[in-house]
Coordinates of C-alpha atoms in Angstrom, one line a residue:
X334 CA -15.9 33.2 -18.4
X335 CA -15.1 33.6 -14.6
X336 CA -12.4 31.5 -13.1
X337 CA -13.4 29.5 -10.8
X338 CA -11.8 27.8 -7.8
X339 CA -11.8 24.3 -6.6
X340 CA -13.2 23.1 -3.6
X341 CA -10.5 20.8 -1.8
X342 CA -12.4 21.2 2.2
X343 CA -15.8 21.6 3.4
X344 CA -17.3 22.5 6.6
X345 CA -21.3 21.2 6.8
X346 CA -22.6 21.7 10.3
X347 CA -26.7 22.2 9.9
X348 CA -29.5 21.7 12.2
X349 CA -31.8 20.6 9.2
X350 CA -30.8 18.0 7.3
X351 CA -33.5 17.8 4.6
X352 CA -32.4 17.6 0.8
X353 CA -28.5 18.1 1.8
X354 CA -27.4 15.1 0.6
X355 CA -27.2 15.3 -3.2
X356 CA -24.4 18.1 -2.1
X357 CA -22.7 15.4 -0.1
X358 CA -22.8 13.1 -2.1
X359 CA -21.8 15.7 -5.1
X360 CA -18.5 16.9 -2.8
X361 CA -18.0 13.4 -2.5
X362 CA -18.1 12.4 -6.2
X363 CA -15.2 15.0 -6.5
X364 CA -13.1 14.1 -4.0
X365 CA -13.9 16.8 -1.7
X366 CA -12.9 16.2 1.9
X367 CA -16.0 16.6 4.1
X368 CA -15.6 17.8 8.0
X369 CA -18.6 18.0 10.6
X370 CA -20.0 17.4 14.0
X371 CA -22.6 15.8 15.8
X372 CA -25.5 15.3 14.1
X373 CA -24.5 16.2 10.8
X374 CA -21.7 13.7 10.9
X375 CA -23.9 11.1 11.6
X376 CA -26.1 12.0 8.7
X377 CA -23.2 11.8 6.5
X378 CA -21.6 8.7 7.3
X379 CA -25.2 7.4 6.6
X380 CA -25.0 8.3 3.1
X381 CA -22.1 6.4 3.2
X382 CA -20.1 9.0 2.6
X383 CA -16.6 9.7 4.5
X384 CA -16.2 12.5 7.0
X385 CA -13.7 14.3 9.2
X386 CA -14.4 14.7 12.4
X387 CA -14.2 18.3 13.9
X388 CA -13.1 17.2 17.2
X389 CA -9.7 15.4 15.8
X390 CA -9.2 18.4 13.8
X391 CA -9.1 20.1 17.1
X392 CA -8.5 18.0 19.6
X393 CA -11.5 18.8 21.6
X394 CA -15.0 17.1 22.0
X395 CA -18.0 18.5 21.8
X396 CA -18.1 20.6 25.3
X397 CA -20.8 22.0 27.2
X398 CA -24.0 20.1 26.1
X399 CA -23.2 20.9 22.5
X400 CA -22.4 24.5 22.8
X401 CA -18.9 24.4 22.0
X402 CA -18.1 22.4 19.2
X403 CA -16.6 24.3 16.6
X404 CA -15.2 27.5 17.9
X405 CA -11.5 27.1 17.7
X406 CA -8.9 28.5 15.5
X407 CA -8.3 25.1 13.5
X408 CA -11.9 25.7 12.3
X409 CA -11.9 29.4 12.0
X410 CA -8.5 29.5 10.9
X411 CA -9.3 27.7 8.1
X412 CA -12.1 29.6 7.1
X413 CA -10.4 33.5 7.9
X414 CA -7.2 32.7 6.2
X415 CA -6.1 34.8 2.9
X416 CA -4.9 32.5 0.8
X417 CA -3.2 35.4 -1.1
X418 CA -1.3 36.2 2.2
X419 CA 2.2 34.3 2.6
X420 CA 2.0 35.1 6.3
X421 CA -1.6 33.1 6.8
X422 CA -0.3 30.5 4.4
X423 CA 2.3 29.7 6.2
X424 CA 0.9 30.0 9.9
X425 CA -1.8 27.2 8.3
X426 CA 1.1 24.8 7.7
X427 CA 2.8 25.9 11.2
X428 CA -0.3 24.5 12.6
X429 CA -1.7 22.2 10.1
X430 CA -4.3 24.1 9.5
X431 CA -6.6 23.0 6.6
X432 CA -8.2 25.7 3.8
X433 CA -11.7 25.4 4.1
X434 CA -13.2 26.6 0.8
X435 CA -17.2 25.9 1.4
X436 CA -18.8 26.1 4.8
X437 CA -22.6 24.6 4.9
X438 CA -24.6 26.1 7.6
X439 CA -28.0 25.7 9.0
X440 CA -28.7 27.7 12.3
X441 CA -30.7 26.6 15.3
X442 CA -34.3 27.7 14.4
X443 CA -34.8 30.2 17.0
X444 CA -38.1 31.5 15.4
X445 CA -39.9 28.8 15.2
X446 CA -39.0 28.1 18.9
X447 CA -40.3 31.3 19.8
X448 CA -43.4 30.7 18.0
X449 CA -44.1 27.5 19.1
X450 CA -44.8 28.6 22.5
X451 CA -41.9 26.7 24.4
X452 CA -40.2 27.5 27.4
X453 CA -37.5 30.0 27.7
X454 CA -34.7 27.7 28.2
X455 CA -35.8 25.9 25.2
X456 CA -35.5 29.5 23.4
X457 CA -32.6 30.1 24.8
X458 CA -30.6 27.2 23.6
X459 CA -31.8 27.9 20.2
X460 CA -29.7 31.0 20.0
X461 CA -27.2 29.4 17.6
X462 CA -23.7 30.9 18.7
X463 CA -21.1 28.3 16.5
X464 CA -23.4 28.3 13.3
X465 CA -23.5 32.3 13.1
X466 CA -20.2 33.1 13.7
X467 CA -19.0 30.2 10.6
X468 CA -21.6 32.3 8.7
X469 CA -19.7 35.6 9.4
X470 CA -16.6 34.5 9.0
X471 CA -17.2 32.4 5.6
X472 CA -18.9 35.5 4.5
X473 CA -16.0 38.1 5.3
X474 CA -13.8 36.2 3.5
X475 CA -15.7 35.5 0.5
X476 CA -12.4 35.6 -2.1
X477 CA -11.9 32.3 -0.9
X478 CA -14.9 30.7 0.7
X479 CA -17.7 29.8 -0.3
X480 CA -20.8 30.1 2.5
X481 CA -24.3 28.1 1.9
X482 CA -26.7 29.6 5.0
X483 CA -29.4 28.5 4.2
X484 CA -31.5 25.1 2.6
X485 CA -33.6 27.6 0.8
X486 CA -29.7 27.6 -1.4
X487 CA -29.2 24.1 -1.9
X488 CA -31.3 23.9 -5.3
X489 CA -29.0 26.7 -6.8
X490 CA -25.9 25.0 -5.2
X491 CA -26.4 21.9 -6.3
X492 CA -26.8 23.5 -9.6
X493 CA -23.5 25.4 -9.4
X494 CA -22.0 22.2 -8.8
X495 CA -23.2 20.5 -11.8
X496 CA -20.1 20.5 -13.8
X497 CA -17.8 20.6 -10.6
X498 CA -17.3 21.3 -7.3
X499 CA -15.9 24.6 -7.6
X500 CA -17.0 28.2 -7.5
X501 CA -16.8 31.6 -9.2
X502 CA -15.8 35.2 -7.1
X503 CA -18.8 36.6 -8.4
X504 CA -20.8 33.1 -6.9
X505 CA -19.3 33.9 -3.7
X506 CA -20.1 37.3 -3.2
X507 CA -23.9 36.9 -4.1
X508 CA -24.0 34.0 -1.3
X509 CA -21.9 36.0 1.2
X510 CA -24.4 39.0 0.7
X511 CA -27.2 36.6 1.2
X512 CA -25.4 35.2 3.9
X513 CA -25.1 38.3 5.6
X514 CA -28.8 39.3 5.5
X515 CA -29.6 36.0 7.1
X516 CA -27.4 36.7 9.9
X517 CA -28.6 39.9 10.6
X518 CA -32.0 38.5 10.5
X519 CA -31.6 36.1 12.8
X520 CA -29.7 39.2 15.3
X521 CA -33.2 41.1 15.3
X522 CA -35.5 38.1 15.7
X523 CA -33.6 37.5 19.1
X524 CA -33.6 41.1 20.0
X525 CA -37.5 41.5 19.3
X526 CA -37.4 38.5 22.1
X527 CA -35.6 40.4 24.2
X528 CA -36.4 44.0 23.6
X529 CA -39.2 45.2 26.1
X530 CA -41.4 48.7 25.8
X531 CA -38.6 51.2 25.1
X532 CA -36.7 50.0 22.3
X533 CA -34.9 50.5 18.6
X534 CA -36.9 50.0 15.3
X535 CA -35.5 47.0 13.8
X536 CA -37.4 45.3 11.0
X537 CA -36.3 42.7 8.9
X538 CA -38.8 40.5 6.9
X539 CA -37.2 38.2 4.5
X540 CA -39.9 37.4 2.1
X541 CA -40.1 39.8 -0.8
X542 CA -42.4 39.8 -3.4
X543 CA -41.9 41.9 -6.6
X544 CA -45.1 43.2 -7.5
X545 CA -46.5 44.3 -10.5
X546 CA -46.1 48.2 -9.7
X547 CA -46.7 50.3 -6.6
X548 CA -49.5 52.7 -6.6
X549 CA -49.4 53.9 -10.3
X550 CA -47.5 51.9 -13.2
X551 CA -44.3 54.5 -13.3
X552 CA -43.9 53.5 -9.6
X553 CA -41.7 50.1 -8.3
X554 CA -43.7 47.8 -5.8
X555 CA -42.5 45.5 -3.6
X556 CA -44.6 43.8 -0.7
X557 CA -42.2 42.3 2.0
X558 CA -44.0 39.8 4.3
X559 CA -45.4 36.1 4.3
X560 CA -48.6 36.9 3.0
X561 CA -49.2 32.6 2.7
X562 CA -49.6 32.5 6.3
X563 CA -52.9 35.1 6.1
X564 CA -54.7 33.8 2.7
X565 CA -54.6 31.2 0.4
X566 CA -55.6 32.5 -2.9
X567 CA -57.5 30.4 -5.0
X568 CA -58.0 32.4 -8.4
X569 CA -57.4 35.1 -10.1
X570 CA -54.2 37.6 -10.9
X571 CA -51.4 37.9 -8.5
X572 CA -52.3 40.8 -6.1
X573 CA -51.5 44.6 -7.0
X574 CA -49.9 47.3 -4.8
X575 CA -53.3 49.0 -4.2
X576 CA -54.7 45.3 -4.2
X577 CA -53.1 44.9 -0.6
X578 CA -53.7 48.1 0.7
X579 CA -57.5 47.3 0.0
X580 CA -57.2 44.2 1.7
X581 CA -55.5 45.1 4.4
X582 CA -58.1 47.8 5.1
X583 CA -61.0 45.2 4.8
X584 CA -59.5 42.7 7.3
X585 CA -58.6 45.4 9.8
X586 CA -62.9 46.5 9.5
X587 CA -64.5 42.9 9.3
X588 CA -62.4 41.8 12.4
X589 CA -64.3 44.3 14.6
X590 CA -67.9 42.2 13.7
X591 CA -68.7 38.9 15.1
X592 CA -72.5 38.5 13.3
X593 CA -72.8 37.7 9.7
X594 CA -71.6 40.6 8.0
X595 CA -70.7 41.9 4.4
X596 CA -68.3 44.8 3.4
X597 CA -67.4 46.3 0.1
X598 CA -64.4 48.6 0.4
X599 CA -62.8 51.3 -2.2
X600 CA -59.4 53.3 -2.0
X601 CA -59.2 52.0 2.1
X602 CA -62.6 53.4 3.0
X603 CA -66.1 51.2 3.7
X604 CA -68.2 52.4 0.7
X605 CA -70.9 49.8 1.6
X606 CA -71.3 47.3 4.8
X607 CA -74.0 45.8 6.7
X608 CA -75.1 43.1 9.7
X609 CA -78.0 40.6 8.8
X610 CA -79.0 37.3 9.6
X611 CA -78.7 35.9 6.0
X612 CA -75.3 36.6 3.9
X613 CA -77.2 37.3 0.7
X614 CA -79.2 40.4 2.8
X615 CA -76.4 41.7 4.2
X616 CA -74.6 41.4 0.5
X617 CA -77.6 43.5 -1.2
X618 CA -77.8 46.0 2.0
X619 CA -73.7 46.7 1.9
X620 CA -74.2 47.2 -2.1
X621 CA -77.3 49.3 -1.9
X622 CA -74.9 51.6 0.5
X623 CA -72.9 53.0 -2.9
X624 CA -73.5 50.5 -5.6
X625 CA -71.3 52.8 -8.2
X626 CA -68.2 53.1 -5.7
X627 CA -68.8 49.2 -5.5
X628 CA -67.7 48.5 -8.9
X629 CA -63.8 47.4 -8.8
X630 CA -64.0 46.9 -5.3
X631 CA -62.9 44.6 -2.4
X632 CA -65.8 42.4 -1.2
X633 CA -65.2 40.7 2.0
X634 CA -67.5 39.0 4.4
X635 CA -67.2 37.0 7.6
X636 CA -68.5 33.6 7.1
X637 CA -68.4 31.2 4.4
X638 CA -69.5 32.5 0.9
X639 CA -72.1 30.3 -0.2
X640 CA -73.6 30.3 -3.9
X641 CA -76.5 32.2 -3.6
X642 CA -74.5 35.5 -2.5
X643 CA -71.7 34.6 -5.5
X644 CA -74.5 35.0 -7.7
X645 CA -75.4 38.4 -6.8
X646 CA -71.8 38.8 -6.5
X647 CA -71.3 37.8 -10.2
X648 CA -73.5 40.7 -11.3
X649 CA -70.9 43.3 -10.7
X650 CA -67.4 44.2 -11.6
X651 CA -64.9 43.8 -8.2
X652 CA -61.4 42.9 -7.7
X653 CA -61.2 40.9 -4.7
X654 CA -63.1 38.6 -2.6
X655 CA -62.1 37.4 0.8
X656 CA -64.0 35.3 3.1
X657 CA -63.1 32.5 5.8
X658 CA -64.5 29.8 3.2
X659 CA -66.7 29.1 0.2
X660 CA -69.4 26.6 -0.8
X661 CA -68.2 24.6 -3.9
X662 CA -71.3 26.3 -5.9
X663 CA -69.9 29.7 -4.7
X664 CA -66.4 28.7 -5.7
X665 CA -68.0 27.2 -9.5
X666 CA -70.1 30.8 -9.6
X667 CA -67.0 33.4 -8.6
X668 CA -63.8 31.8 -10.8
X669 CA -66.0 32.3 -14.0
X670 CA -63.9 35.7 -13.9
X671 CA -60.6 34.7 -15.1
X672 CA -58.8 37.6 -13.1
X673 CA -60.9 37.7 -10.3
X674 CA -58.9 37.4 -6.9
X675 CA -60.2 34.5 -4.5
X676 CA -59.0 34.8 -1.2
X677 CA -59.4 32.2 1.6
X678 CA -58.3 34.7 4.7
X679 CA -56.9 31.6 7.0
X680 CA -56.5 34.1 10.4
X681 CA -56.6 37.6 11.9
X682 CA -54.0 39.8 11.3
X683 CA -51.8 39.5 14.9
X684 CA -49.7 43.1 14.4
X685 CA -49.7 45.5 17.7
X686 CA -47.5 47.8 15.4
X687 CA -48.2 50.3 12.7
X688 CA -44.9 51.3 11.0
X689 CA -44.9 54.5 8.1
X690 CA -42.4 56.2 6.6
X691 CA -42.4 60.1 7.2
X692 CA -39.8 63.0 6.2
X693 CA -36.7 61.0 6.6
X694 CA -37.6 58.3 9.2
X695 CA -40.4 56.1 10.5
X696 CA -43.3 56.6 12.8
X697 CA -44.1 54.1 15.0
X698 CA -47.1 53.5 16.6
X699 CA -49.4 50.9 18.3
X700 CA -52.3 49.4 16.4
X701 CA -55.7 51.0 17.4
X702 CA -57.2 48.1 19.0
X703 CA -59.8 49.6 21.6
X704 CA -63.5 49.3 20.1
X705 CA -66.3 50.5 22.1
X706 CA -68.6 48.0 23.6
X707 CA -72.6 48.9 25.2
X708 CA -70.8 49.1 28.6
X709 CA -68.3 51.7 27.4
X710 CA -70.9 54.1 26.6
X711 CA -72.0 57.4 28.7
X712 CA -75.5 58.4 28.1
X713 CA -74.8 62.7 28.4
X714 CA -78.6 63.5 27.0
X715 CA -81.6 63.4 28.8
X716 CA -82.9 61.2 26.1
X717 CA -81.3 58.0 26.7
X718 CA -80.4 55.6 23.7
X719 CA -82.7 52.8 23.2
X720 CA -81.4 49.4 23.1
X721 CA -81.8 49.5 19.0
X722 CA -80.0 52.6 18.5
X723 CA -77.3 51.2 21.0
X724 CA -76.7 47.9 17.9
X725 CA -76.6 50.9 15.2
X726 CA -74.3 53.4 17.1
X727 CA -72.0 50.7 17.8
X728 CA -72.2 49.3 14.5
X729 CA -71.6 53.1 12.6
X730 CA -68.4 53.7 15.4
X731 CA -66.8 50.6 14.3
X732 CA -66.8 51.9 10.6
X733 CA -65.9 55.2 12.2
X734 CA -62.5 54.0 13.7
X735 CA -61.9 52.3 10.2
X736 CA -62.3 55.6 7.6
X737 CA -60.0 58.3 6.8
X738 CA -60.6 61.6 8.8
X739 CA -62.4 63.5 9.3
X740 CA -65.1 61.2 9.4
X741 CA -68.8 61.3 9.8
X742 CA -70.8 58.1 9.3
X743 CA -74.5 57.4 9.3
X744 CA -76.6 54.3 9.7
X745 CA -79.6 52.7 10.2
X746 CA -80.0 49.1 11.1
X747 CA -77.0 48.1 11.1
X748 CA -76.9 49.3 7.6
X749 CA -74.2 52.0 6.1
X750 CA -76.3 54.9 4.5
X751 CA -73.3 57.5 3.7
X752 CA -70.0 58.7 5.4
X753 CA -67.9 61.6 5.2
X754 CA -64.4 60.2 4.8
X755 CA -61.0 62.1 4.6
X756 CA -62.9 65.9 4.5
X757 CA -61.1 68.8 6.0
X758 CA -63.9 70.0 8.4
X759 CA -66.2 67.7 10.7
X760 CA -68.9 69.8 9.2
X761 CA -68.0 68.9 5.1
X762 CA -67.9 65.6 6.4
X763 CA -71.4 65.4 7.5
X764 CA -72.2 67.2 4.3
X765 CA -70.9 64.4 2.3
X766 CA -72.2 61.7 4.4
X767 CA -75.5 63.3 3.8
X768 CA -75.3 63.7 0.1
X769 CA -74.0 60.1 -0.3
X770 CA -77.0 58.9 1.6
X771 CA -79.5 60.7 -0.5
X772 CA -78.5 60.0 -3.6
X773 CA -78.9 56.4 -3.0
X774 CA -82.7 57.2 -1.4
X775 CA -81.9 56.4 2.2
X776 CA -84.8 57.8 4.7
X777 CA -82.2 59.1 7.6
X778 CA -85.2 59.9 9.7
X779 CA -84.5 57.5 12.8
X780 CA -80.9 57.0 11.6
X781 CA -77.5 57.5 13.9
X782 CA -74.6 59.6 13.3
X783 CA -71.1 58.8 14.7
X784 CA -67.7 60.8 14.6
X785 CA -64.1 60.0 15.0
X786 CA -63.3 63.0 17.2
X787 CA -65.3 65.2 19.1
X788 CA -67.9 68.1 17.7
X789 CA -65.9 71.5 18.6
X790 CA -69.0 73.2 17.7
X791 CA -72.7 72.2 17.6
X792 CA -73.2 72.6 14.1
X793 CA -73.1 68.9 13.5
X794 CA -75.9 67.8 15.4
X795 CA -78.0 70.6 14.4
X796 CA -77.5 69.6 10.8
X797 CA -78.4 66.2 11.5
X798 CA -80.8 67.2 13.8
X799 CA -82.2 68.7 9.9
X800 CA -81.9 65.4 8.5
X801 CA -84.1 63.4 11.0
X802 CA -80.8 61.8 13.1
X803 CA -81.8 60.9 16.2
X804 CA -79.0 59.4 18.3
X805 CA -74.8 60.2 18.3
X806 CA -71.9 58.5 18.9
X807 CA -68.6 60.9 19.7
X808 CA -65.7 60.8 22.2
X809 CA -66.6 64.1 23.5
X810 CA -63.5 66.2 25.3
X811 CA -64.3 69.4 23.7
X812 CA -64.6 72.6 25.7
X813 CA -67.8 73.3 24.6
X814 CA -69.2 69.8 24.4
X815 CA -72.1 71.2 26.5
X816 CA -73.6 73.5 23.4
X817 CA -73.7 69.9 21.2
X818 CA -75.3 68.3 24.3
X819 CA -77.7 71.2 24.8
X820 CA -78.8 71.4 21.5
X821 CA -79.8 67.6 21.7
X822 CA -81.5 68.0 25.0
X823 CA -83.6 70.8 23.4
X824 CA -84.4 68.5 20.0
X825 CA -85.0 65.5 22.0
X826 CA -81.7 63.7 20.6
X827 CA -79.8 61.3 22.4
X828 CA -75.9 61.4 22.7
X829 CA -74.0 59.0 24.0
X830 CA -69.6 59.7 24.4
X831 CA -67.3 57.0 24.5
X832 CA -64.0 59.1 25.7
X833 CA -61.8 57.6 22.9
X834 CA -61.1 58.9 19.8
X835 CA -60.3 57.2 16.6
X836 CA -58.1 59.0 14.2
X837 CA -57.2 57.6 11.0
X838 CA -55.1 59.7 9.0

């Protein structure tokens, strides 16, 4: 059994105070002798417990509004000293210095400052300078201090206390480590305040969740990130590493539509979506798009679920279901599937930043947020778009931005018929598109076409052209944009170009 070693002195200085006094009351019970400041001594004394106060240990108050209250080498002495070094011992008797042997921290919450929206002074005086620096120093010297940086620890601790108020080496170390990686969180949450444009990569996200693999069952998973604040998941299995990538995909595509609009998504990629008045309609349209790629799916629509959708829903195998809210007939319909995933999605996804690893660093990069709108669009034909074929072009170039390239999709209104996604060649991609769409007996006569780059040669449109396309959607930039454009002007097709491409590799 480890040896452990006694607590005789305690340091507590926290900002929350919220279940820390059965570990008072515990150090108490044991005769440990408590020392604090401000706040924290008050909250002590109330549990009628006796404290030390930092400032007679000292012999300085509380300076400077509260920012100087326990930086001084009575405090830090006591944590930094060896106690295996005769030298330290015996400059902490020279100056009557006590061994502290647990130091209870809880810094300033500068995060939740910063999210709240308050004024920079506020933000500024969260930046906890006293609290971070016990935690460093507690932590370095982890042989004989014990350091609690967090209330997230004070279950365990007051389990670890249980027969005792004493602690292990190997106790110490775990919390200095965990002490450590709080402190350095709380360093890059005040430099991403800071930072502006032109600065480092620094990401730390404390929530970790162990899944059940990654992408194939010889593969670890993890997910870091707080996925709580996005969904609340109201049945089903615990999410899977592919799981998340789907979802992730389907928020990112249903937060470009703003009518009542359903989605079914496979390996990242829109294999069925559609725009209608009534939920149920646009359900059956997005299925009809690729009922077999439907099956183990992610469904995911924009307005509440209600129970004549779940229904139709229920007569297929998916994974995942995600909308903004369901009907309690919807809810009674969709959890008759004992690992079918319910997901209430609570807000939009707020990331500017798309982070992936590549060779042996990271590329960084801002989100693609632009999405064309009517206004955006430059009619290059001398066919001009009519108002109809303006909904479906910018209904197919919304899916567009959201599948792999090369990409070529094709609708109707407002109704996915087939896309081309992750081909080598513009061209294979129409191919495919084309294919898909036939083999689920879609007339494309009257249809649209839109691409996530430019047409380098006029092959595409002539092969729509073929197919009875009438109107594209492109960003246009190629050198010899004018053969595509001719080639419509001699076919009567209409092209409009939006000048921004929408890569997705």
């Amino acid at each position: 059994m480890a040896e452990s070693k006694k607590i005789k002195n305690a340091l507590i200085s926290v900002f929350h105070k919220d279940n820390l006094e059965p570990i008072v009351k515990k150090l108490n019970d044991e005769g440990v002798n408590i020392y604090s400041t401000g706040g924290t001594q008050k909250f002590i004394e109330d549990q009628g417990v006796p404290v030390n106060k930092v400032e007679e240990l000292t012999s300085y108050p509380s300076i400077l509004g509260g920012r100087v209250k326990t930086l001084h080498p009575k405090v830090f002495g006591g944590i930094l000293a060896r106690r295996h070094e005769s030298g330290d011992k015996e400059q902490l008797s020279e100056f009557e210095i006590p061994e502290f042997d647990l130091v209870i921290v809880d810094l300033y919450p500068f995060e939740e400052t910063v999210a709240s929206g308050a004024s920079e002074q506020d933000i500024i005086e969260k930046i906890d300078i006293g609290g971070i620096s016990l935690i460093r120093a507690a932590a370095k010297n982890f042989r004989d201090v014990m350091i609690v940086s967090s209330r997230k620890q004070y279950d365990e601790v007051v389990d670890i206390f249980s027969n005792g108020a004493a602690t292990t080496l190997e106790e110490r170390k775990k919390f200095a480590g965990e002490a450590f990686a709080i402190s350095s969180h709380y360093d890059t949450a005040i430099y991403d305040y800071f930072a502006g444009s032109d600065r480092e990569l620094k990401i730390s996200i404390p929530e970790k969740k162990t899944l059940r693999y990654g992408e194939n069952p010889h593969q670890k998973g993890e997910f870091f990130g707080a996925l709580d604040e996005l969904f609340d998941q109201l049945h089903g299995k615990e999410l899977s590493y592919n799981n998340l990538l789907d979802v992730d995909a389907a928020v990112n595509l249903m937060a470009e539509f703003n009518e009542t609009t359903f989605a079914i998504l496979k390996h990242n990629n829109a294999c069925g979506i559609a725009s209608r008045e009534k939920l149920v309609d646009a359900y059956k349209d997005a299925l009809a798009g690729d009922p077999v790629s439907a099956f183990g799916g992610i469904m995911i629509t924009n307005c509440e679920l209600d129970g004549e959708t779940a229904q139709e829903l229920d007569q297929i195998f998916f994974e995942v279901v995600i909308a903004p809210s369901y009907t309690d007939e919807a809810l009674e319909v969709l959890k008759k599937k004992k690992k079918r995933i319910i997901l209430v999605q609570k807000e939009q996804l707020k990331t500017d930043k798309l982070v992936r690893t590549a060779l042996n660093g990271y590329l960084v990069q801002d989100k693609d947020s632009k999405i064309e709108e009517s206004g955006d669009l430059e009619n290059v034909t001398d066919r001009k778009v009519t108002d109809n074929e303006v909904e479906d072009l910018l209904f197919a170039n919304k899916i567009c931005k959201h599948t792999k390239s090369n990409t070529i999709v094709l609708a109707k209104n407002k109704q996915l018929l087939g896309s081309g996604t992750g081909q080598t060649s513009r061209v294979d991609a129409l191919r495919h598109a084309i294919t898909k769409a036939k083999a689920f007996k879609f007339e494309l006569q009257g249809g649209v076409m839109a691409s996530d780059a430019f047409f380098p040669f006029p092959d595409c449109v002539e092969i729509a052209d073929g197919e009875g396309i009438e109107a594209v959607i492109q960003p246009g930039g190629s050198i010899r944009d004018n053969e595509s454009i001719d080639y419509c002007n001699q076919h009567n097709m209409a092209m409009v170009t939006t000048g921004v491409r929408h890569f997705k590799h």
